[in-house]
Amino acid sequence: MFIGSSKPKTDLNKVRKIKEALGETLSIQNNATITVTELTCLEEGCPPVETVVALLKVGSDPLQHKIHKPAAEFKAADLTEIAIRWGYPVKPDLFEQFDKEK
Amino acid sequence: MNTPQKVPVTILTGFLGSGKTTLLNRILSEEHGKRIAVIENEYGEVGIDQALVIDAEEEIFEMSNGCICCTVRGDLIRVLSNLMKRRDKFDYVLVETTGLADPGPVAQTFFMDEDISSEYALDGIVTLVDAFHIDQQLGRSDESTEQIAFADVVVLNKTDLASGEGLDEIETRIREMNRMTKIVRAENADVPVDTVLNLSAFNLDQALERRPTFLEPEYPFEWTGVYLVEPGNYKIQFDEGPDPSMSLVITTDQGSDDSDLRDNAEKCVRYYAEDGKSILPDETIPMNTHVELNLASGGSKSFDIIIDKPMQIGLYAQHTAEEFNIQLIKSGKDAVVSAVVERTWVAQHEHDDEVGSIAIEKDGDVDQEKLNKWLSKVLGEKGIDIFRMKGFLSISGDSRRFVFQGVHMLFDAKPDRSWDDMPRRNQLVFIGRNLDEDEMRKGFEECLV
């Protein structure tokens, strides 16, 4: 989001896969929305791009979690971390299929 | 800034009773030839005329005039995602916000989520204002002030209920809060639909064509004339005018280019900050000094200037030359010296409202890293109070002009076109509440290479 040409183009296919994987695996209802936003991080020690994944439910405060990598580099372990932060009970291999899909 | 395939989005806002519902009803019923998806807020009072509905699915109504209407229940992002399934049925989106809402979070929706920002592009914010009640509303609520501050277009509605002079005062007050906005007058929200579409609000070149001085800072002087002079005595002559006194600074070794004029304008701001030395008619005006010319006596009067070398001088005056018929005359020869170049400036005036605009204009390049850190700091500390920002930036090492625009803490910047032969000029506008202009200006200047 900041000035300059250093932020690489977002992998939109991966963004959609992240949303599908989280939505289906966690049985998130149709009246909730998952957002994936890539931001440039200027804090020292941070990688240049971080991704915020948020769950917006009607009548509740948004739940969000930040992963310090672009969406294109997400793995199953990142989705597991997000689900835990959102308060969902998860097993370690819950998102195993995500790493297998191209 | 919109790529061809993104859907342009207008946010429509306005205080209760401003006429939003009337406008939306017109959009959904009139044969204007545009295919617009209207997203009304959950408290919306748009009464869908069932006779004009040709299809309804998942609470999305298709109207006989080619428009679509749906209501936000929950998240706007979900509605926008659902709409994309019907992408072939509309060319524009118009989102209505509630009458009491800060339009900021709605505008920010279009910067968040990579799917949404890849499909939609925020084209502009239109605020409807009730000309008859706006005075009371501005004094009573922050929301109405913010809605004007955010606007790219203000539709001053119900003008049939206010006087011409009253309308001029309202427009002046709106401009003091938001120098960038276009103002359109209407009765019964009867503006052409094109007024709220294809705003290209974030296309600053078009905005500059409309109002060439809107990005300029405000100065304590209104006019500058540059004159070529030889060693000897001159007189500055004044006829009677609108003021019994006038502030003036005469600069020496003055260049004629616009950048020279602006460089000395910045110096003159500092001179003007000091108390003006009182000068009576027939006395000599010192150079590079803030003076207060006494013009109280009737008829013409003049003041002396002594020139010690051939050069150009600049008169940075509180009033325009026209207001006093100001003339520079070579003493002895009584020959009027014509100005080499003249320029007017945007004059400072009192701000009654907390909300205002800061314009920064500086030639030269900015260091990308310093700029990002400064923006990060400013937005982190003052993001809540900064409603909009827009501008052009010249980044060191990059041949392209960057255009940026933002809402609160979120902003976007993209390369626009090559600078080519254009002067590499940074022009920034911030619209917000209680912004420290000196601090912002200084902070930006420290980003220059």
PDB file of N, CA and C in Angstrom, chain B residues 310-385:
ATOM      1  N   PRO B 310      20.690  47.204 -11.952  1.00  0.00           N
ATOM      2  CA  PRO B 310      19.675  46.644 -12.865  1.00  0.00           C
ATOM      3  C   PRO B 310      19.244  45.263 -12.356  1.00  0.00           C
ATOM      4  N   MET B 311      17.941  45.050 -12.282  1.00  0.00           N
ATOM      5  CA  MET B 311      17.453  43.751 -11.785  1.00  0.00           C
ATOM      6  C   MET B 311      15.946  43.695 -11.986  1.00  0.00           C
ATOM      7  N   GLN B 312      15.371  42.548 -11.612  1.00  0.00           N
ATOM      8  CA  GLN B 312      13.916  42.459 -11.547  1.00  0.00           C
ATOM      9  C   GLN B 312      13.511  42.495 -10.068  1.00  0.00           C
ATOM     10  N   ILE B 313      12.430  43.193  -9.801  1.00  0.00           N
ATOM     11  CA  ILE B 313      11.886  43.206  -8.439  1.00  0.00           C
ATOM     12  C   ILE B 313      10.504  42.564  -8.471  1.00  0.00           C
ATOM     13  N   GLY B 314      10.090  42.005  -7.318  1.00  0.00           N
ATOM     14  CA  GLY B 314       8.762  41.393  -7.231  1.00  0.00           C
ATOM     15  C   GLY B 314       7.956  42.104  -6.165  1.00  0.00           C
ATOM     16  N   LEU B 315       6.734  42.470  -6.509  1.00  0.00           N
ATOM     17  CA  LEU B 315       5.832  43.078  -5.530  1.00  0.00           C
ATOM     18  C   LEU B 315       4.856  42.005  -5.064  1.00  0.00           C
ATOM     19  N   TYR B 316       4.980  41.578  -3.816  1.00  0.00           N
ATOM     20  CA  TYR B 316       4.075  40.566  -3.246  1.00  0.00           C
ATOM     21  C   TYR B 316       3.079  41.323  -2.372  1.00  0.00           C
ATOM     22  N   ALA B 317       1.885  41.552  -2.941  1.00  0.00           N
ATOM     23  CA  ALA B 317       0.929  42.500  -2.340  1.00  0.00           C
ATOM     24  C   ALA B 317      -0.308  41.791  -1.780  1.00  0.00           C
ATOM     25  N   GLN B 318      -0.820  42.376  -0.711  1.00  0.00           N
ATOM     26  CA  GLN B 318      -2.008  41.820  -0.050  1.00  0.00           C
ATOM     27  C   GLN B 318      -3.229  41.892  -0.951  1.00  0.00           C
ATOM     28  N   HIS B 319      -3.289  42.925  -1.825  1.00  0.00           N
ATOM     29  CA  HIS B 319      -4.425  43.077  -2.747  1.00  0.00           C
ATOM     30  C   HIS B 319      -3.923  43.015  -4.179  1.00  0.00           C
ATOM     31  N   THR B 320      -4.856  42.807  -5.093  1.00  0.00           N
ATOM     32  CA  THR B 320      -4.450  42.767  -6.501  1.00  0.00           C
ATOM     33  C   THR B 320      -4.194  44.175  -7.009  1.00  0.00           C
ATOM     34  N   ALA B 321      -3.390  44.247  -8.069  1.00  0.00           N
ATOM     35  CA  ALA B 321      -3.068  45.545  -8.662  1.00  0.00           C
ATOM     36  C   ALA B 321      -4.328  46.272  -9.113  1.00  0.00           C
ATOM     37  N   GLU B 322      -5.277  45.493  -9.565  1.00  0.00           N
ATOM     38  CA  GLU B 322      -6.526  46.066 -10.087  1.00  0.00           C
ATOM     39  C   GLU B 322      -7.315  46.826  -9.018  1.00  0.00           C
ATOM     40  N   GLU B 323      -7.271  46.319  -7.792  1.00  0.00           N
ATOM     41  CA  GLU B 323      -8.089  46.919  -6.728  1.00  0.00           C
ATOM     42  C   GLU B 323      -7.667  48.343  -6.410  1.00  0.00           C
ATOM     43  N   PHE B 324      -6.371  48.657  -6.615  1.00  0.00           N
ATOM     44  CA  PHE B 324      -5.884  50.010  -6.326  1.00  0.00           C
ATOM     45  C   PHE B 324      -5.311  50.679  -7.574  1.00  0.00           C
ATOM     46  N   ASN B 325      -5.426  50.000  -8.728  1.00  0.00           N
ATOM     47  CA  ASN B 325      -4.776  50.494  -9.950  1.00  0.00           C
ATOM     48  C   ASN B 325      -3.296  50.784  -9.663  1.00  0.00           C
ATOM     49  N   ILE B 326      -2.618  49.772  -9.106  1.00  0.00           N
ATOM     50  CA  ILE B 326      -1.217  49.947  -8.707  1.00  0.00           C
ATOM     51  C   ILE B 326      -0.357  50.109  -9.961  1.00  0.00           C
ATOM     52  N   GLN B 327       0.493  51.130  -9.971  1.00  0.00           N
ATOM     53  CA  GLN B 327       1.401  51.335 -11.101  1.00  0.00           C
ATOM     54  C   GLN B 327       2.804  51.632 -10.601  1.00  0.00           C
ATOM     55  N   LEU B 328       3.801  51.104 -11.312  1.00  0.00           N
ATOM     56  CA  LEU B 328       5.193  51.423 -11.018  1.00  0.00           C
ATOM     57  C   LEU B 328       5.644  52.464 -12.040  1.00  0.00           C
ATOM     58  N   ILE B 329       6.174  53.584 -11.546  1.00  0.00           N
ATOM     59  CA  ILE B 329       6.509  54.708 -12.439  1.00  0.00           C
ATOM     60  C   ILE B 329       7.953  55.107 -12.212  1.00  0.00           C
ATOM     61  N   LYS B 330       8.691  55.310 -13.327  1.00  0.00           N
ATOM     62  CA  LYS B 330      10.078  55.789 -13.228  1.00  0.00           C
ATOM     63  C   LYS B 330      10.026  57.264 -12.896  1.00  0.00           C
ATOM     64  N   SER B 331      10.604  57.647 -11.764  1.00  0.00           N
ATOM     65  CA  SER B 331      10.558  59.049 -11.320  1.00  0.00           C
ATOM     66  C   SER B 331      11.294  59.932 -12.321  1.00  0.00           C
ATOM     67  N   GLY B 332      10.806  61.108 -12.510  1.00  0.00           N
ATOM     68  CA  GLY B 332      11.450  62.043 -13.434  1.00  0.00           C
ATOM     69  C   GLY B 332      10.917  61.869 -14.834  1.00  0.00           C
ATOM     70  N   LYS B 333      10.847  60.639 -15.292  1.00  0.00           N
ATOM     71  CA  LYS B 333      10.361  60.404 -16.661  1.00  0.00           C
ATOM     72  C   LYS B 333       8.848  60.204 -16.678  1.00  0.00           C
ATOM     73  N   ASP B 334       8.274  59.938 -15.504  1.00  0.00           N
ATOM     74  CA  ASP B 334       6.838  59.648 -15.398  1.00  0.00           C
ATOM     75  C   ASP B 334       6.410  58.566 -16.374  1.00  0.00           C
ATOM     76  N   ALA B 335       7.290  57.607 -16.583  1.00  0.00           N
ATOM     77  CA  ALA B 335       6.956  56.510 -17.503  1.00  0.00           C
ATOM     78  C   ALA B 335       6.472  55.334 -16.686  1.00  0.00           C
ATOM     79  N   VAL B 336       5.334  54.773 -17.088  1.00  0.00           N
ATOM     80  CA  VAL B 336       4.794  53.595 -16.396  1.00  0.00           C
ATOM     81  C   VAL B 336       5.583  52.378 -16.848  1.00  0.00           C
ATOM     82  N   VAL B 337       6.030  51.614 -15.874  1.00  0.00           N
ATOM     83  CA  VAL B 337       6.769  50.382 -16.175  1.00  0.00           C
ATOM     84  C   VAL B 337       5.777  49.221 -16.203  1.00  0.00           C
ATOM     85  N   SER B 338       5.763  48.476 -17.296  1.00  0.00           N
ATOM     86  CA  SER B 338       4.835  47.335 -17.383  1.00  0.00           C
ATOM     87  C   SER B 338       5.425  46.121 -16.671  1.00  0.00           C
ATOM     88  N   ALA B 339       4.547  45.328 -16.108  1.00  0.00           N
ATOM     89  CA  ALA B 339       5.013  44.110 -15.423  1.00  0.00           C
ATOM     90  C   ALA B 339       5.500  43.089 -16.451  1.00  0.00           C
ATOM     91  N   VAL B 340       6.589  42.425 -16.101  1.00  0.00           N
ATOM     92  CA  VAL B 340       7.111  41.338 -16.939  1.00  0.00           C
ATOM     93  C   VAL B 340       6.175  40.130 -16.825  1.00  0.00           C
ATOM     94  N   VAL B 341       5.737  39.903 -15.603  1.00  0.00           N
ATOM     95  CA  VAL B 341       4.798  38.801 -15.360  1.00  0.00           C
ATOM     96  C   VAL B 341       3.983  39.140 -14.123  1.00  0.00           C
ATOM     97  N   GLU B 342       2.742  38.676 -14.105  1.00  0.00           N
ATOM     98  CA  GLU B 342       1.874  38.869 -12.933  1.00  0.00           C
ATOM     99  C   GLU B 342       1.267  37.530 -12.557  1.00  0.00           C
ATOM    100  N   ARG B 343       0.955  37.389 -11.290  1.00  0.00           N
ATOM    101  CA  ARG B 343       0.362  36.132 -10.825  1.00  0.00           C
ATOM    102  C   ARG B 343      -0.530  36.386  -9.628  1.00  0.00           C
ATOM    103  N   THR B 344      -1.636  35.672  -9.562  1.00  0.00           N
ATOM    104  CA  THR B 344      -2.472  35.752  -8.355  1.00  0.00           C
ATOM    105  C   THR B 344      -2.254  34.483  -7.535  1.00  0.00           C
ATOM    106  N   TRP B 345      -2.582  34.577  -6.257  1.00  0.00           N
ATOM    107  CA  TRP B 345      -2.403  33.476  -5.318  1.00  0.00           C
ATOM    108  C   TRP B 345      -3.727  33.210  -4.620  1.00  0.00           C
ATOM    109  N   VAL B 346      -3.832  31.994  -4.018  1.00  0.00           N
ATOM    110  CA  VAL B 346      -5.015  31.704  -3.221  1.00  0.00           C
ATOM    111  C   VAL B 346      -4.821  32.380  -1.867  1.00  0.00           C
ATOM    112  N   ALA B 347      -5.752  33.284  -1.543  1.00  0.00           N
ATOM    113  CA  ALA B 347      -5.565  34.069  -0.314  1.00  0.00           C
ATOM    114  C   ALA B 347      -6.058  33.301   0.907  1.00  0.00           C
ATOM    115  N   GLN B 348      -5.365  33.509   1.989  1.00  0.00           N
ATOM    116  CA  GLN B 348      -5.796  32.926   3.262  1.00  0.00           C
ATOM    117  C   GLN B 348      -7.068  33.599   3.727  1.00  0.00           C
ATOM    118  N   HIS B 349      -7.896  32.843   4.456  1.00  0.00           N
ATOM    119  CA  HIS B 349      -9.058  33.478   5.089  1.00  0.00           C
ATOM    120  C   HIS B 349      -9.383  32.701   6.355  1.00  0.00           C
ATOM    121  N   GLU B 350     -10.275  33.243   7.144  1.00  0.00           N
ATOM    122  CA  GLU B 350     -10.624  32.644   8.440  1.00  0.00           C
ATOM    123  C   GLU B 350     -11.304  31.297   8.224  1.00  0.00           C
ATOM    124  N   HIS B 351     -10.940  30.327   9.058  1.00  0.00           N
ATOM    125  CA  HIS B 351     -11.640  29.049   9.036  1.00  0.00           C
ATOM    126  C   HIS B 351     -12.462  28.938  10.296  1.00  0.00           C
ATOM    127  N   ASP B 352     -13.764  28.829  10.137  1.00  0.00           N
ATOM    128  CA  ASP B 352     -14.605  28.683  11.314  1.00  0.00           C
ATOM    129  C   ASP B 352     -14.712  27.228  11.727  1.00  0.00           C
ATOM    130  N   ASP B 353     -14.672  26.325  10.789  1.00  0.00           N
ATOM    131  CA  ASP B 353     -14.871  24.924  11.098  1.00  0.00           C
ATOM    132  C   ASP B 353     -13.546  24.266  11.404  1.00  0.00           C
ATOM    133  N   GLU B 354     -13.583  23.212  12.216  1.00  0.00           N
ATOM    134  CA  GLU B 354     -12.351  22.495  12.536  1.00  0.00           C
ATOM    135  C   GLU B 354     -11.800  21.792  11.316  1.00  0.00           C
ATOM    136  N   VAL B 355     -12.695  21.393  10.426  1.00  0.00           N
ATOM    137  CA  VAL B 355     -12.282  20.634   9.247  1.00  0.00           C
ATOM    138  C   VAL B 355     -11.755  21.591   8.197  1.00  0.00           C
ATOM    139  N   GLY B 356     -10.639  21.251   7.626  1.00  0.00           N
ATOM    140  CA  GLY B 356     -10.060  22.109   6.594  1.00  0.00           C
ATOM    141  C   GLY B 356      -9.138  21.328   5.701  1.00  0.00           C
ATOM    142  N   SER B 357      -8.553  22.021   4.751  1.00  0.00           N
ATOM    143  CA  SER B 357      -7.668  21.379   3.778  1.00  0.00           C
ATOM    144  C   SER B 357      -6.261  21.944   3.919  1.00  0.00           C
ATOM    145  N   ILE B 358      -5.283  21.078   3.778  1.00  0.00           N
ATOM    146  CA  ILE B 358      -3.887  21.515   3.714  1.00  0.00           C
ATOM    147  C   ILE B 358      -3.374  21.144   2.345  1.00  0.00           C
ATOM    148  N   ALA B 359      -2.786  22.096   1.654  1.00  0.00           N
ATOM    149  CA  ALA B 359      -2.193  21.810   0.353  1.00  0.00           C
ATOM    150  C   ALA B 359      -0.689  22.045   0.454  1.00  0.00           C
ATOM    151  N   ILE B 360       0.077  21.089  -0.024  1.00  0.00           N
ATOM    152  CA  ILE B 360       1.544  21.210  -0.023  1.00  0.00           C
ATOM    153  C   ILE B 360       2.008  21.081  -1.457  1.00  0.00           C
ATOM    154  N   GLU B 361       2.840  22.017  -1.891  1.00  0.00           N
ATOM    155  CA  GLU B 361       3.360  21.954  -3.257  1.00  0.00           C
ATOM    156  C   GLU B 361       4.856  22.220  -3.215  1.00  0.00           C
ATOM    157  N   LYS B 362       5.645  21.281  -3.705  1.00  0.00           N
ATOM    158  CA  LYS B 362       7.102  21.417  -3.679  1.00  0.00           C
ATOM    159  C   LYS B 362       7.684  20.770  -4.918  1.00  0.00           C
ATOM    160  N   ASP B 363       8.569  21.506  -5.595  1.00  0.00           N
ATOM    161  CA  ASP B 363       9.299  20.903  -6.711  1.00  0.00           C
ATOM    162  C   ASP B 363      10.419  20.030  -6.166  1.00  0.00           C
ATOM    163  N   GLY B 364      10.821  19.053  -6.949  1.00  0.00           N
ATOM    164  CA  GLY B 364      11.936  18.208  -6.528  1.00  0.00           C
ATOM    165  C   GLY B 364      11.478  16.787  -6.286  1.00  0.00           C
ATOM    166  N   ASP B 365      12.430  15.927  -5.922  1.00  0.00           N
ATOM    167  CA  ASP B 365      12.126  14.509  -5.726  1.00  0.00           C
ATOM    168  C   ASP B 365      12.092  14.160  -4.248  1.00  0.00           C
ATOM    169  N   VAL B 366      11.274  13.184  -3.915  1.00  0.00           N
ATOM    170  CA  VAL B 366      11.264  12.694  -2.531  1.00  0.00           C
ATOM    171  C   VAL B 366      11.975  11.352  -2.463  1.00  0.00           C
ATOM    172  N   ASP B 367      12.608  11.121  -1.318  1.00  0.00           N
ATOM    173  CA  ASP B 367      13.237   9.835  -1.066  1.00  0.00           C
ATOM    174  C   ASP B 367      12.125   8.861  -0.677  1.00  0.00           C
ATOM    175  N   GLN B 368      12.044   7.732  -1.396  1.00  0.00           N
ATOM    176  CA  GLN B 368      10.913   6.812  -1.205  1.00  0.00           C
ATOM    177  C   GLN B 368      10.822   6.299   0.227  1.00  0.00           C
ATOM    178  N   GLU B 369      11.980   5.928   0.793  1.00  0.00           N
ATOM    179  CA  GLU B 369      11.959   5.362   2.133  1.00  0.00           C
ATOM    180  C   GLU B 369      11.526   6.402   3.165  1.00  0.00           C
ATOM    181  N   LYS B 370      12.086   7.608   3.043  1.00  0.00           N
ATOM    182  CA  LYS B 370      11.723   8.677   4.002  1.00  0.00           C
ATOM    183  C   LYS B 370      10.237   8.996   3.866  1.00  0.00           C
ATOM    184  N   LEU B 371       9.747   9.026   2.634  1.00  0.00           N
ATOM    185  CA  LEU B 371       8.344   9.365   2.405  1.00  0.00           C
ATOM    186  C   LEU B 371       7.426   8.326   3.042  1.00  0.00           C
ATOM    187  N   ASN B 372       7.740   7.042   2.820  1.00  0.00           N
ATOM    188  CA  ASN B 372       6.896   5.991   3.379  1.00  0.00           C
ATOM    189  C   ASN B 372       6.896   6.036   4.902  1.00  0.00           C
ATOM    190  N   LYS B 373       8.055   6.314   5.475  1.00  0.00           N
ATOM    191  CA  LYS B 373       8.129   6.380   6.944  1.00  0.00           C
ATOM    192  C   LYS B 373       7.331   7.569   7.457  1.00  0.00           C
ATOM    193  N   TRP B 374       7.405   8.691   6.747  1.00  0.00           N
ATOM    194  CA  TRP B 374       6.660   9.873   7.184  1.00  0.00           C
ATOM    195  C   TRP B 374       5.156   9.630   7.074  1.00  0.00           C
ATOM    196  N   LEU B 375       4.742   9.038   5.957  1.00  0.00           N
ATOM    197  CA  LEU B 375       3.316   8.748   5.767  1.00  0.00           C
ATOM    198  C   LEU B 375       2.839   7.770   6.826  1.00  0.00           C
ATOM    199  N   SER B 376       3.664   6.772   7.099  1.00  0.00           N
ATOM    200  CA  SER B 376       3.297   5.783   8.107  1.00  0.00           C
ATOM    201  C   SER B 376       3.102   6.454   9.462  1.00  0.00           C
ATOM    202  N   LYS B 377       3.999   7.373   9.790  1.00  0.00           N
ATOM    203  CA  LYS B 377       3.922   8.081  11.081  1.00  0.00           C
ATOM    204  C   LYS B 377       2.675   8.977  11.114  1.00  0.00           C
ATOM    205  N   VAL B 378       2.481   9.748  10.050  1.00  0.00           N
ATOM    206  CA  VAL B 378       1.349  10.682  10.005  1.00  0.00           C
ATOM    207  C   VAL B 378       0.025   9.917  10.088  1.00  0.00           C
ATOM    208  N   LEU B 379      -0.076   8.842   9.313  1.00  0.00           N
ATOM    209  CA  LEU B 379      -1.329   8.101   9.300  1.00  0.00           C
ATOM    210  C   LEU B 379      -1.543   7.363  10.610  1.00  0.00           C
ATOM    211  N   GLY B 380      -0.455   6.880  11.194  1.00  0.00           N
ATOM    212  CA  GLY B 380      -0.583   6.180  12.463  1.00  0.00           C
ATOM    213  C   GLY B 380      -1.040   7.113  13.566  1.00  0.00           C
ATOM    214  N   GLU B 381      -0.504   8.350  13.562  1.00  0.00           N
ATOM    215  CA  GLU B 381      -0.839   9.297  14.639  1.00  0.00           C
ATOM    216  C   GLU B 381      -2.121  10.057  14.362  1.00  0.00           C
ATOM    217  N   LYS B 382      -2.345  10.382  13.101  1.00  0.00           N
ATOM    218  CA  LYS B 382      -3.465  11.283  12.795  1.00  0.00           C
ATOM    219  C   LYS B 382      -4.480  10.681  11.833  1.00  0.00           C
ATOM    220  N   GLY B 383      -4.353   9.394  11.550  1.00  0.00           N
ATOM    221  CA  GLY B 383      -5.202   8.773  10.532  1.00  0.00           C
ATOM    222  C   GLY B 383      -6.680   9.004  10.754  1.00  0.00           C
ATOM    223  N   ILE B 384      -7.093   8.970  12.024  1.00  0.00           N
ATOM    224  CA  ILE B 384      -8.514   9.164  12.323  1.00  0.00           C
ATOM    225  C   ILE B 384      -8.967  10.549  11.885  1.00  0.00           C
ATOM    226  N   ASP B 385      -8.081  11.528  12.008  1.00  0.00           N
ATOM    227  CA  ASP B 385      -8.462  12.909  11.703  1.00  0.00           C
ATOM    228  C   ASP B 385      -8.216  13.302  10.260  1.00  0.00           C
TER     229      ASP B 385
END
